[in-house]
mmCIF file of C-alpha atoms and ligand atoms in Angstrom:
data_model
loop_
_atom_site.group_PDB
_atom_site.id
_atom_site.type_symbol
_atom_site.label_atom_id
_atom_site.label_comp_id
_atom_site.label_asym_id
_atom_site.label_seq_id
_atom_site.Cartn_x
_atom_site.Cartn_y
_atom_site.Cartn_z
ATOM 1 C CA UNK A 1 -7.774 -16.514 11.161
ATOM 2 C CA UNK A 2 -6.948 -13.292 10.668
ATOM 3 C CA UNK A 3 -2.990 -13.737 9.541
ATOM 4 C CA UNK A 4 -3.781 -17.343 7.910
ATOM 5 C CA UNK A 5 -4.273 -17.330 3.717
ATOM 6 C CA UNK A 6 -6.994 -16.553 2.618
ATOM 7 C CA UNK A 7 -9.172 -19.176 -0.023
ATOM 8 C CA UNK A 8 -11.330 -16.935 -1.996
ATOM 9 C CA UNK A 9 -13.579 -17.725 -5.176
ATOM 10 C CA UNK A 10 -12.726 -17.204 -9.024
ATOM 11 C CA UNK A 11 -14.082 -16.031 -12.069
ATOM 12 C CA UNK A 12 -14.551 -18.536 -14.871
ATOM 13 C CA UNK A 13 -16.811 -17.248 -17.323
ATOM 14 C CA UNK A 14 -15.047 -16.051 -20.271
ATOM 15 C CA UNK A 15 -15.966 -12.295 -20.378
ATOM 16 C CA UNK A 16 -13.759 -8.889 -19.339
ATOM 17 C CA UNK A 17 -14.152 -8.832 -15.543
ATOM 18 C CA UNK A 18 -16.782 -5.457 -14.594
ATOM 19 C CA UNK A 19 -15.027 -2.952 -12.124
ATOM 20 C CA UNK A 20 -16.287 0.124 -10.347
ATOM 21 C CA UNK A 21 -13.640 2.617 -8.931
ATOM 22 C CA UNK A 22 -15.379 4.112 -5.714
ATOM 23 C CA UNK A 23 -13.755 7.478 -4.842
ATOM 24 C CA UNK A 24 -13.134 10.297 -7.906
ATOM 25 C CA UNK A 25 -10.279 12.301 -5.718
ATOM 26 C CA UNK A 26 -6.789 11.968 -7.020
ATOM 27 C CA UNK A 27 -5.928 8.442 -6.817
ATOM 28 C CA UNK A 28 -9.594 7.390 -8.586
ATOM 29 C CA UNK A 29 -8.580 9.473 -11.227
ATOM 30 C CA UNK A 30 -5.314 7.149 -11.915
ATOM 31 C CA UNK A 31 -6.813 3.924 -11.197
ATOM 32 C CA UNK A 32 -9.840 4.499 -13.919
ATOM 33 C CA UNK A 33 -7.362 4.595 -17.040
ATOM 34 C CA UNK A 34 -5.887 1.247 -15.678
ATOM 35 C CA UNK A 35 -9.366 -0.456 -15.796
ATOM 36 C CA UNK A 36 -9.893 0.966 -19.359
ATOM 37 C CA UNK A 37 -6.413 -0.290 -20.545
ATOM 38 C CA UNK A 38 -6.265 -3.508 -19.164
ATOM 39 C CA UNK A 39 -7.728 -6.711 -21.673
ATOM 40 C CA UNK A 40 -9.625 -8.326 -18.889
ATOM 41 C CA UNK A 41 -11.215 -5.580 -16.995
ATOM 42 C CA UNK A 42 -14.016 -3.315 -17.975
ATOM 43 C CA UNK A 43 -14.689 0.037 -16.025
ATOM 44 C CA UNK A 44 -18.662 -0.060 -15.307
ATOM 45 C CA UNK A 45 -19.449 2.462 -12.836
ATOM 46 C CA UNK A 46 -17.867 5.206 -11.167
ATOM 47 C CA UNK A 47 -19.113 6.075 -6.796
ATOM 48 C CA UNK A 48 -18.284 9.637 -5.244
ATOM 49 C CA UNK A 49 -20.125 10.491 -2.127
ATOM 50 C CA UNK A 50 -19.620 14.216 -4.235
ATOM 51 C CA UNK A 51 -21.576 12.607 -7.332
ATOM 52 C CA UNK A 52 -20.607 15.302 -9.220
ATOM 53 C CA UNK A 53 -17.027 14.615 -9.108
ATOM 54 C CA UNK A 54 -17.818 11.177 -10.546
ATOM 55 C CA UNK A 55 -19.120 12.433 -13.363
ATOM 56 C CA UNK A 56 -16.580 15.482 -13.813
ATOM 57 C CA UNK A 57 -13.704 12.705 -13.656
ATOM 58 C CA UNK A 58 -15.409 10.149 -16.256
ATOM 59 C CA UNK A 59 -16.503 13.223 -18.662
ATOM 60 C CA UNK A 60 -12.595 14.156 -18.301
ATOM 61 C CA UNK A 61 -12.274 10.285 -19.968
ATOM 62 C CA UNK A 62 -14.567 10.990 -22.617
ATOM 63 C CA UNK A 63 -16.819 8.693 -20.252
ATOM 64 C CA UNK A 64 -20.307 10.895 -20.773
ATOM 65 C CA UNK A 65 -22.302 7.539 -20.401
ATOM 66 C CA UNK A 66 -20.681 6.254 -17.630
ATOM 67 C CA UNK A 67 -23.155 5.469 -14.787
ATOM 68 C CA UNK A 68 -22.284 7.992 -11.591
ATOM 69 C CA UNK A 69 -23.788 7.414 -8.527
ATOM 70 C CA UNK A 70 -23.419 8.523 -4.871
ATOM 71 C CA UNK A 71 -24.214 5.736 -3.588
ATOM 72 C CA UNK A 72 -22.205 2.457 -3.217
ATOM 73 C CA UNK A 73 -25.357 -0.268 -2.724
ATOM 74 C CA UNK A 74 -27.455 1.508 -5.556
ATOM 75 C CA UNK A 75 -24.624 1.028 -8.402
ATOM 76 C CA UNK A 76 -23.038 -2.040 -7.194
ATOM 77 C CA UNK A 77 -27.070 -3.509 -7.494
ATOM 78 C CA UNK A 78 -27.765 -1.841 -10.363
ATOM 79 C CA UNK A 79 -24.371 -2.952 -12.450
ATOM 80 C CA UNK A 80 -23.208 -5.423 -10.470
ATOM 81 C CA UNK A 81 -19.640 -5.513 -10.655
ATOM 82 C CA UNK A 82 -17.314 -8.107 -10.166
ATOM 83 C CA UNK A 83 -14.955 -6.199 -8.451
ATOM 84 C CA UNK A 84 -14.511 -2.273 -6.672
ATOM 85 C CA UNK A 85 -11.272 -0.428 -6.691
ATOM 86 C CA UNK A 86 -11.349 1.130 -3.448
ATOM 87 C CA UNK A 87 -10.029 5.474 -3.828
ATOM 88 C CA UNK A 88 -11.791 6.819 -1.084
ATOM 89 C CA UNK A 89 -10.142 8.214 2.284
ATOM 90 C CA UNK A 90 -8.853 5.791 4.528
ATOM 91 C CA UNK A 91 -11.438 6.150 6.993
ATOM 92 C CA UNK A 92 -14.134 5.368 4.397
ATOM 93 C CA UNK A 93 -12.340 2.127 3.235
ATOM 94 C CA UNK A 94 -13.679 -0.098 6.342
ATOM 95 C CA UNK A 95 -17.461 0.739 5.349
ATOM 96 C CA UNK A 96 -16.898 0.638 1.302
ATOM 97 C CA UNK A 97 -14.798 -2.442 1.773
ATOM 98 C CA UNK A 98 -17.141 -4.112 3.855
ATOM 99 C CA UNK A 99 -19.974 -3.363 1.952
ATOM 100 C CA UNK A 100 -19.288 -4.656 -1.176
ATOM 101 C CA UNK A 101 -17.781 -7.915 0.054
ATOM 102 C CA UNK A 102 -21.182 -8.755 1.966
ATOM 103 C CA UNK A 103 -22.839 -8.648 -1.926
ATOM 104 C CA UNK A 104 -19.955 -10.953 -2.812
ATOM 105 C CA UNK A 105 -18.229 -7.931 -4.954
ATOM 106 C CA UNK A 106 -14.510 -8.526 -4.801
ATOM 107 C CA UNK A 107 -12.100 -5.822 -3.435
ATOM 108 C CA UNK A 108 -9.270 -4.078 -4.589
ATOM 109 C CA UNK A 109 -7.840 -1.078 -2.143
ATOM 110 C CA UNK A 110 -5.906 1.913 -2.020
ATOM 111 C CA UNK A 111 -3.471 2.019 0.878
ATOM 112 C CA UNK A 112 -3.997 1.851 3.989
ATOM 113 C CA UNK A 113 -6.369 -0.983 4.562
ATOM 114 C CA UNK A 114 -8.368 0.987 7.169
ATOM 115 C CA UNK A 115 -7.248 3.317 10.097
ATOM 116 C CA UNK A 116 -7.696 1.007 12.998
ATOM 117 C CA UNK A 117 -6.414 -2.554 13.593
ATOM 118 C CA UNK A 118 -9.772 -3.062 14.899
ATOM 119 C CA UNK A 119 -11.528 -1.960 11.268
ATOM 120 C CA UNK A 120 -8.896 -4.542 9.397
ATOM 121 C CA UNK A 121 -9.290 -6.974 11.425
ATOM 122 C CA UNK A 122 -13.472 -7.071 10.542
ATOM 123 C CA UNK A 123 -12.933 -6.804 6.945
ATOM 124 C CA UNK A 124 -10.767 -9.413 6.436
ATOM 125 C CA UNK A 125 -13.694 -11.055 8.641
ATOM 126 C CA UNK A 126 -15.987 -9.869 5.900
ATOM 127 C CA UNK A 127 -14.220 -11.517 3.037
ATOM 128 C CA UNK A 128 -13.481 -14.670 4.906
ATOM 129 C CA UNK A 129 -17.255 -15.258 4.787
ATOM 130 C CA UNK A 130 -17.942 -13.787 1.599
ATOM 131 C CA UNK A 131 -15.146 -16.511 0.094
ATOM 132 C CA UNK A 132 -14.619 -13.041 -2.182
ATOM 133 C CA UNK A 133 -10.404 -11.724 -2.870
ATOM 134 C CA UNK A 134 -9.976 -8.573 -0.857
ATOM 135 C CA UNK A 135 -6.377 -7.042 -1.566
ATOM 136 C CA UNK A 136 -4.626 -3.353 -0.624
ATOM 137 C CA UNK A 137 -2.597 -2.359 -3.574
ATOM 138 C CA UNK A 138 0.770 -1.408 -2.034
ATOM 139 C CA UNK A 139 2.150 0.324 -5.578
ATOM 140 C CA UNK A 140 6.051 0.562 -4.591
ATOM 141 C CA UNK A 141 6.217 -3.694 -4.542
ATOM 142 C CA UNK A 142 6.371 -3.296 -8.345
ATOM 143 C CA UNK A 143 9.605 -0.543 -8.673
ATOM 144 C CA UNK A 144 11.489 -2.626 -10.744
ATOM 145 C CA UNK A 145 14.746 -1.542 -8.560
ATOM 146 C CA UNK A 146 12.995 -2.309 -5.407
ATOM 147 C CA UNK A 147 12.416 -6.125 -6.941
ATOM 148 C CA UNK A 148 16.160 -5.845 -7.907
ATOM 149 C CA UNK A 149 16.788 -4.505 -4.057
ATOM 150 C CA UNK A 150 15.162 -7.895 -2.323
ATOM 151 C CA UNK A 151 16.383 -9.966 -5.505
ATOM 152 C CA UNK A 152 20.230 -8.701 -3.981
ATOM 153 C CA UNK A 153 18.736 -8.434 -0.413
ATOM 154 C CA UNK A 154 17.900 -12.275 -0.317
ATOM 155 C CA UNK A 155 21.208 -13.145 -1.687
ATOM 156 C CA UNK A 156 22.711 -11.983 2.106
ATOM 157 C CA UNK A 157 21.721 -14.679 3.621
ATOM 158 C CA UNK A 158 19.351 -14.644 6.948
ATOM 159 C CA UNK A 159 18.792 -10.863 7.428
ATOM 160 C CA UNK A 160 20.541 -9.010 10.801
ATOM 161 C CA UNK A 161 19.613 -5.533 10.013
ATOM 162 C CA UNK A 162 17.344 -3.549 7.818
ATOM 163 C CA UNK A 163 17.243 -0.016 7.975
ATOM 164 C CA UNK A 164 15.413 2.863 6.317
ATOM 165 C CA UNK A 165 15.510 6.636 6.054
ATOM 166 C CA UNK A 166 12.581 8.906 5.162
ATOM 167 C CA UNK A 167 13.329 12.753 4.832
ATOM 168 C CA UNK A 168 11.326 15.184 3.057
ATOM 169 C CA UNK A 169 10.733 18.709 3.558
ATOM 170 C CA UNK A 170 7.137 18.153 2.366
ATOM 171 C CA UNK A 171 3.861 20.983 2.744
ATOM 172 C CA UNK A 172 1.694 18.298 2.049
ATOM 173 C CA UNK A 173 -2.302 18.266 1.725
ATOM 174 C CA UNK A 174 -3.816 19.740 4.015
ATOM 175 C CA UNK A 175 -5.779 16.755 5.632
ATOM 176 C CA UNK A 176 -1.699 16.469 7.006
ATOM 177 C CA UNK A 177 -1.654 19.271 9.297
ATOM 178 C CA UNK A 178 -4.877 18.286 11.298
ATOM 179 C CA UNK A 179 -3.159 14.418 12.097
ATOM 180 C CA UNK A 180 -1.369 13.916 15.635
ATOM 181 C CA UNK A 181 1.099 11.821 13.459
ATOM 182 C CA UNK A 182 1.647 12.290 9.918
ATOM 183 C CA UNK A 183 3.955 10.655 9.216
ATOM 184 C CA UNK A 184 3.499 7.562 10.643
ATOM 185 C CA UNK A 185 -0.008 8.051 10.107
ATOM 186 C CA UNK A 186 -0.029 8.997 6.525
ATOM 187 C CA UNK A 187 3.220 7.916 5.263
ATOM 188 C CA UNK A 188 5.337 5.259 6.690
ATOM 189 C CA UNK A 189 3.033 2.295 5.783
ATOM 190 C CA UNK A 190 5.032 2.651 2.248
ATOM 191 C CA UNK A 191 8.121 1.884 4.385
ATOM 192 C CA UNK A 192 6.982 -0.342 7.070
ATOM 193 C CA UNK A 193 5.429 -2.502 3.803
ATOM 194 C CA UNK A 194 8.744 -2.609 1.899
ATOM 195 C CA UNK A 195 10.765 -3.190 4.801
ATOM 196 C CA UNK A 196 8.481 -7.190 4.607
ATOM 197 C CA UNK A 197 8.866 -7.115 1.228
ATOM 198 C CA UNK A 198 12.310 -6.873 0.838
ATOM 199 C CA UNK A 199 13.354 -9.073 3.925
ATOM 200 C CA UNK A 200 10.766 -11.816 4.004
ATOM 201 C CA UNK A 201 10.046 -11.456 7.635
ATOM 202 C CA UNK A 202 6.736 -10.223 9.831
ATOM 203 C CA UNK A 203 6.994 -7.732 12.459
ATOM 204 C CA UNK A 204 7.001 -9.137 16.007
ATOM 205 C CA UNK A 205 7.029 -6.031 18.915
ATOM 206 C CA UNK A 206 8.112 -2.404 17.790
ATOM 207 C CA UNK A 207 9.573 0.432 20.037
ATOM 208 C CA UNK A 208 8.634 3.836 18.684
ATOM 209 C CA UNK A 209 9.567 7.611 19.176
ATOM 210 C CA UNK A 210 7.467 10.257 17.333
ATOM 211 C CA UNK A 211 8.089 13.886 17.812
ATOM 212 C CA UNK A 212 8.473 17.280 16.319
ATOM 213 C CA UNK A 213 11.713 19.064 15.775
ATOM 214 C CA UNK A 214 11.637 22.452 16.449
ATOM 215 C CA UNK A 215 11.727 24.156 12.967
ATOM 216 C CA UNK A 216 8.811 21.849 11.581
ATOM 217 C CA UNK A 217 5.850 23.528 10.217
ATOM 218 C CA UNK A 218 3.638 20.593 11.292
ATOM 219 C CA UNK A 219 1.244 21.323 14.075
ATOM 220 C CA UNK A 220 1.321 17.042 14.789
ATOM 221 C CA UNK A 221 4.210 14.410 15.404
ATOM 222 C CA UNK A 222 5.574 15.023 11.993
ATOM 223 C CA UNK A 223 9.238 12.818 12.780
ATOM 224 C CA UNK A 224 9.389 9.103 14.392
ATOM 225 C CA UNK A 225 12.113 6.735 14.803
ATOM 226 C CA UNK A 226 11.011 3.057 15.271
ATOM 227 C CA UNK A 227 12.964 0.147 16.400
ATOM 228 C CA UNK A 228 11.393 -3.055 14.908
ATOM 229 C CA UNK A 229 12.169 -6.636 16.175
ATOM 230 C CA UNK A 230 11.256 -8.301 12.688
ATOM 231 C CA UNK A 231 10.512 -13.000 12.819
ATOM 232 C CA UNK A 232 14.003 -14.879 12.788
ATOM 233 C CA UNK A 233 15.564 -12.021 15.264
ATOM 234 C CA UNK A 234 15.797 -9.415 12.366
ATOM 235 C CA UNK A 235 15.898 -5.376 13.532
ATOM 236 C CA UNK A 236 14.762 -3.053 11.130
ATOM 237 C CA UNK A 237 14.876 0.739 12.079
ATOM 238 C CA UNK A 238 13.451 3.283 10.984
ATOM 239 C CA UNK A 239 13.740 7.260 10.989
ATOM 240 C CA UNK A 240 12.450 9.861 9.242
ATOM 241 C CA UNK A 241 10.487 13.229 8.858
ATOM 242 C CA UNK A 242 8.225 15.353 6.671
ATOM 243 C CA UNK A 243 10.096 17.905 8.249
ATOM 244 C CA UNK A 244 13.769 17.463 6.633
ATOM 245 C CA UNK A 245 15.936 20.138 6.478
ATOM 246 C CA UNK A 246 17.643 19.670 3.628
ATOM 247 C CA UNK A 247 19.455 16.021 2.016
ATOM 248 C CA UNK A 248 15.843 14.696 1.369
ATOM 249 C CA UNK A 249 15.757 10.520 0.664
ATOM 250 C CA UNK A 250 13.626 9.820 -2.520
ATOM 251 C CA UNK A 251 10.181 8.738 -1.303
ATOM 252 C CA UNK A 252 11.323 5.271 -0.784
ATOM 253 C CA UNK A 253 13.593 6.377 1.151
ATOM 254 C CA UNK A 254 17.018 5.232 1.554
ATOM 255 C CA UNK A 255 18.014 1.458 2.256
ATOM 256 C CA UNK A 256 20.194 -0.657 4.043
ATOM 257 C CA UNK A 257 20.688 -4.628 4.353
ATOM 258 C CA UNK A 258 22.903 -6.826 6.222
ATOM 259 C CA UNK A 259 23.553 -10.527 6.322
ATOM 260 C CA UNK A 260 26.620 -12.766 6.579
ATOM 261 C CA UNK A 261 27.685 -12.646 3.148
ATOM 262 C CA UNK A 262 27.498 -9.148 3.016
ATOM 263 C CA UNK A 263 25.651 -5.919 2.801
ATOM 264 C CA UNK A 264 23.220 -4.006 0.162
ATOM 265 C CA UNK A 265 22.332 -1.271 -0.389
ATOM 266 C CA UNK A 266 19.739 1.143 -2.342
ATOM 267 C CA UNK A 267 18.625 4.921 -2.344
ATOM 268 C CA UNK A 268 15.147 3.879 -3.285
ATOM 269 C CA UNK A 269 15.383 5.095 -6.516
ATOM 270 C CA UNK A 270 18.214 4.036 -8.644
ATOM 271 C CA UNK A 271 19.806 -0.096 -8.976
ATOM 272 C CA UNK A 272 21.147 -1.234 -5.786
ATOM 273 C CA UNK A 273 24.645 -1.525 -4.336
ATOM 274 C CA UNK A 274 26.439 -4.655 -3.087
ATOM 275 C CA UNK A 275 29.495 -5.756 -1.052
ATOM 276 C CA UNK A 276 30.201 -9.126 0.143
ATOM 277 C CA UNK A 277 31.837 -9.598 3.454
ATOM 278 C CA UNK A 278 34.924 -11.210 3.338
ATOM 279 C CA UNK A 279 35.103 -14.798 1.747
ATOM 280 C CA UNK A 280 31.881 -14.069 0.251
ATOM 281 C CA UNK A 281 30.450 -12.905 -3.505
ATOM 282 C CA UNK A 282 27.501 -11.408 -3.905
ATOM 283 C CA UNK A 283 26.201 -9.083 -6.534
ATOM 284 C CA UNK A 284 23.743 -6.613 -6.819
ATOM 285 C CA UNK A 285 20.244 -7.753 -9.545
ATOM 286 C CA UNK A 286 19.684 -5.432 -11.957
ATOM 287 C CA UNK A 287 16.013 -4.199 -12.469
ATOM 288 C CA UNK A 288 13.740 -5.785 -14.909
ATOM 289 C CA UNK A 289 12.297 -3.839 -17.848
ATOM 290 C CA UNK A 290 8.954 -2.481 -17.669
ATOM 291 C CA UNK A 291 6.294 -4.687 -18.222
ATOM 292 C CA UNK A 292 3.984 -1.522 -19.336
ATOM 293 C CA UNK A 293 6.748 0.473 -21.029
ATOM 294 C CA UNK A 294 5.051 3.529 -23.700
ATOM 295 C CA UNK A 295 2.638 4.822 -21.182
ATOM 296 C CA UNK A 296 2.126 7.865 -18.727
ATOM 297 C CA UNK A 297 0.615 5.827 -16.360
ATOM 298 C CA UNK A 298 0.999 6.196 -11.762
ATOM 299 C CA UNK A 299 3.731 3.619 -10.707
ATOM 300 C CA UNK A 300 2.642 0.263 -9.452
ATOM 301 C CA UNK A 301 -1.436 0.484 -10.752
ATOM 302 C CA UNK A 302 -1.251 -1.715 -13.971
ATOM 303 C CA UNK A 303 0.940 -4.244 -11.987
ATOM 304 C CA UNK A 304 -1.539 -4.489 -9.229
ATOM 305 C CA UNK A 305 -4.840 -5.072 -11.593
ATOM 306 C CA UNK A 306 -2.563 -7.247 -12.719
ATOM 307 C CA UNK A 307 -1.659 -9.598 -9.990
ATOM 308 C CA UNK A 308 -5.428 -8.719 -9.074
ATOM 309 C CA UNK A 309 -7.421 -10.199 -11.957
ATOM 310 C CA UNK A 310 -4.801 -12.936 -11.839
ATOM 311 C CA UNK A 311 -6.032 -13.987 -8.534
ATOM 312 C CA UNK A 312 -9.484 -13.406 -9.448
ATOM 313 C CA UNK A 313 -9.437 -15.817 -12.555
ATOM 314 C CA UNK A 314 -6.978 -18.676 -11.127
ATOM 315 C CA UNK A 315 -7.124 -18.354 -7.017
ATOM 316 C CA UNK A 316 -3.133 -17.475 -6.527
ATOM 317 C CA UNK A 317 -3.280 -14.688 -3.783
ATOM 318 C CA UNK A 318 -1.726 -11.482 -5.260
ATOM 319 C CA UNK A 319 0.911 -9.477 -2.703
ATOM 320 C CA UNK A 320 -1.403 -7.798 -0.904
ATOM 321 C CA UNK A 321 -4.204 -9.887 -0.252
ATOM 322 C CA UNK A 322 -5.540 -9.114 2.949
ATOM 323 C CA UNK A 323 -4.770 -11.858 5.148
ATOM 324 C CA UNK A 324 -1.147 -10.906 4.284
ATOM 325 C CA UNK A 325 -1.371 -7.062 4.425
ATOM 326 C CA UNK A 326 -2.567 -6.427 7.680
ATOM 327 C CA UNK A 327 0.749 -7.369 8.737
ATOM 328 C CA UNK A 328 1.827 -3.921 7.419
ATOM 329 C CA UNK A 329 -1.038 -2.017 8.915
ATOM 330 C CA UNK A 330 -0.089 -3.558 12.366
ATOM 331 C CA UNK A 331 3.056 -2.081 11.964
ATOM 332 C CA UNK A 332 1.544 1.249 11.861
ATOM 333 C CA UNK A 333 -0.883 0.901 14.528
ATOM 334 C CA UNK A 334 1.736 -0.519 16.670
ATOM 335 C CA UNK A 335 4.353 1.921 16.038
ATOM 336 C CA UNK A 336 1.286 4.420 16.819
ATOM 337 C CA UNK A 337 0.481 2.757 19.907
ATOM 338 C CA UNK A 338 4.132 2.967 21.398
ATOM 339 C CA UNK A 339 4.755 6.116 20.802
ATOM 340 C CA UNK A 340 1.876 7.062 22.771
ATOM 341 C CA UNK A 341 2.672 4.766 25.599
ATOM 342 C CA UNK A 342 5.905 4.581 25.816
ATOM 343 C CA UNK A 343 6.182 1.406 25.774
ATOM 344 C CA UNK A 344 7.522 -1.999 23.561
ATOM 345 C CA UNK A 345 4.003 -3.138 21.703
ATOM 346 C CA UNK A 346 3.750 -6.536 20.874
ATOM 347 C CA UNK A 347 2.544 -7.110 17.446
ATOM 348 C CA UNK A 348 -0.669 -9.010 17.315
ATOM 349 C CA UNK A 349 -2.538 -9.861 14.450
HETATM 350 N N1 LIG B 401 -0.420 4.250 -3.610
HETATM 351 C C1 LIG B 401 -0.315 5.972 -3.342
HETATM 352 O O1 LIG B 401 0.757 6.236 -3.608
HETATM 353 C C2 LIG B 401 -1.013 6.587 -2.953
HETATM 354 C C3 LIG B 401 -0.915 7.813 -3.528
HETATM 355 C C4 LIG B 401 -2.290 9.066 -3.565
HETATM 356 C C5 LIG B 401 -3.291 8.622 -2.666
HETATM 357 N N2 LIG B 401 -3.221 7.190 -1.967
HETATM 358 C C6 LIG B 401 -4.329 6.883 -1.216
HETATM 359 O O2 LIG B 401 -5.799 6.822 -1.936
HETATM 360 C C7 LIG B 401 -6.660 7.315 -0.471
HETATM 361 C C8 LIG B 401 -7.697 8.366 -1.742
HETATM 362 O O3 LIG B 401 -6.430 9.318 -1.433
HETATM 363 P P1 LIG B 401 -6.954 10.518 -2.419
HETATM 364 O O4 LIG B 401 -5.808 11.537 -2.787
HETATM 365 O O5 LIG B 401 -7.310 10.169 -3.981
HETATM 366 O O6 LIG B 401 -7.907 11.457 -1.950
HETATM 367 P P2 LIG B 401 -8.610 12.530 -2.899
HETATM 368 O O7 LIG B 401 -9.228 13.300 -1.264
HETATM 369 O O8 LIG B 401 -7.926 13.339 -3.542
HETATM 370 O O9 LIG B 401 -10.202 11.739 -3.133
HETATM 371 C C9 LIG B 401 -11.225 10.608 -2.220
HETATM 372 C C10 LIG B 401 -12.261 10.916 -2.434
HETATM 373 O O10 LIG B 401 -12.827 9.617 -2.335
HETATM 374 C C11 LIG B 401 -14.652 10.653 -2.090
HETATM 375 N N3 LIG B 401 -14.924 9.677 -1.061
HETATM 376 C C12 LIG B 401 -15.070 9.662 0.441
HETATM 377 N N4 LIG B 401 -15.435 8.803 0.943
HETATM 378 C C13 LIG B 401 -16.583 8.194 0.367
HETATM 379 C C14 LIG B 401 -16.773 7.291 0.403
HETATM 380 N N5 LIG B 401 -17.504 6.912 1.250
HETATM 381 N N6 LIG B 401 -18.035 7.076 -0.576
HETATM 382 C C15 LIG B 401 -17.581 7.102 -1.796
HETATM 383 N N7 LIG B 401 -16.390 8.180 -2.333
HETATM 384 C C16 LIG B 401 -16.168 8.963 -0.939
HETATM 385 C C17 LIG B 401 -14.769 11.799 -1.504
HETATM 386 O O11 LIG B 401 -15.647 12.801 -2.206
HETATM 387 C C18 LIG B 401 -13.454 11.717 -2.734
HETATM 388 O O12 LIG B 401 -13.692 12.766 -4.353
HETATM 389 C C19 LIG B 401 -6.122 7.426 0.146
HETATM 390 O O13 LIG B 401 -5.927 6.012 1.270
HETATM 391 C C20 LIG B 401 -4.625 7.074 0.179
HETATM 392 O O14 LIG B 401 -3.862 7.334 1.143
HETATM 393 C C21 LIG B 401 -2.562 6.418 -2.314
#
C-alpha cells in the first residue's frame, strides 16, 4: 500500500556504497561533494542529458577520470551503483527514479518527489516491487533550529493551531515565470513538509486559493493561502507570496504553534521562543550543535545522506522514505486542485 511503511533490502558487504549523481545542474554540484566527503560512500559516476555539464562538473572537483554519460541506463549497467542521487528537474524525477529502481538501484531524490500524485504513486510501487530504498531529501528537516522548534512544539500538548507565513520579494530562475502557480508548485513543498515534521500530523483535507496581487511581476499566481485539516483535528494555515512588497520572512517562513500548554514561535531561522498557558510551564528547546562543523556545504544534504546510508545498512527508514514523503507531495497536489476547482479537497494517497 502506498501509505504503509516500506521495507527494503539492506547492503551487507563491507565496502563503501557506490553512488551515481544524476543531473549536473546547481543541486547536483552540491550533492557530489557530499558523496566524496561521506566515509561510507564513493562517487562512481555522473549522468546528465547534456553530458558536457556532467564532464565539466566532475572536472571542477578534480575528477577528470570519473565516468560520465548522457545515458542513465548505460552508466547503471557499467558502474553497478548501489544508489543514485536524483538531482534532475522535477519533470524528469519519475522516469529517472523508476529506471534506477527497476534495475535494483536505490534512490535518494531531490524534492519534490514528482510533479503529480499519480507519478509519485507509481514510483512508490516501483520501490515496493524492487524491494529497494527510495527516499526524498527534505533538507530543511535537518535545520538545528527547526528541530529545536519541533521539540518545543512537542511539549505544548496536542496541537490545535499551526500557522506559517512565507513572504519573499523573489525574482527567481526563468522557469518560475512559466508556472501557473509558482509558489505552490515550487516552494510550498518545503513549508508543507516542515508542517508535517513539526506537528507529527498528516493532512486530511485542504481549501486553497492561489492568486496574483496587482503589483506582482509573475505571470502566474505567485501568492496563495491555504487551510489544511490535519489528523487530530489540527488546523494548519499557510499564507505566502513570491512578490512580497517588503517585510520578507526567512526562507523557512515564520511559524506559530498553539496547544493546551502554550504557544511556540519560530522565525524560520533563529532559536524558537515559547510562552506557557496559565498554570503550565514550557521552555524553548535550544538548537543542538552542527553535526558537520567546519565545512562549507548546502544545508541538510550531509544529514540526509547519513540517514540514507544508515537506512541502506540497517533497514531503518530515513525521514523522507517514499511512503511517508508522498504525504507532503499530496498536500501540494491537493492544494493545487483546490485552487483550480474552488472546492475543499480531501487528501488521499
Ligand atoms: N532542497 C533545495 O533547497 C533545493 C535547491 C535547489 C534545487 N532543488 C531541487 O533539485 C532539482 C534540480 O534543481 P537544479 O536547480 O539543480 O536544476 P538545474 O536546472 O540547475 O539542473 C538540472 C540538471 O538535470 C539535467 N537533467 C534534466 N533531465 C535529465 C534526465 N532525464 N537525466 C539526466 N539529467 C537530466 C539537466 O540537464 C540539468 O543539468 C529540482 O527538483 C529542484 O527542486 C532543491
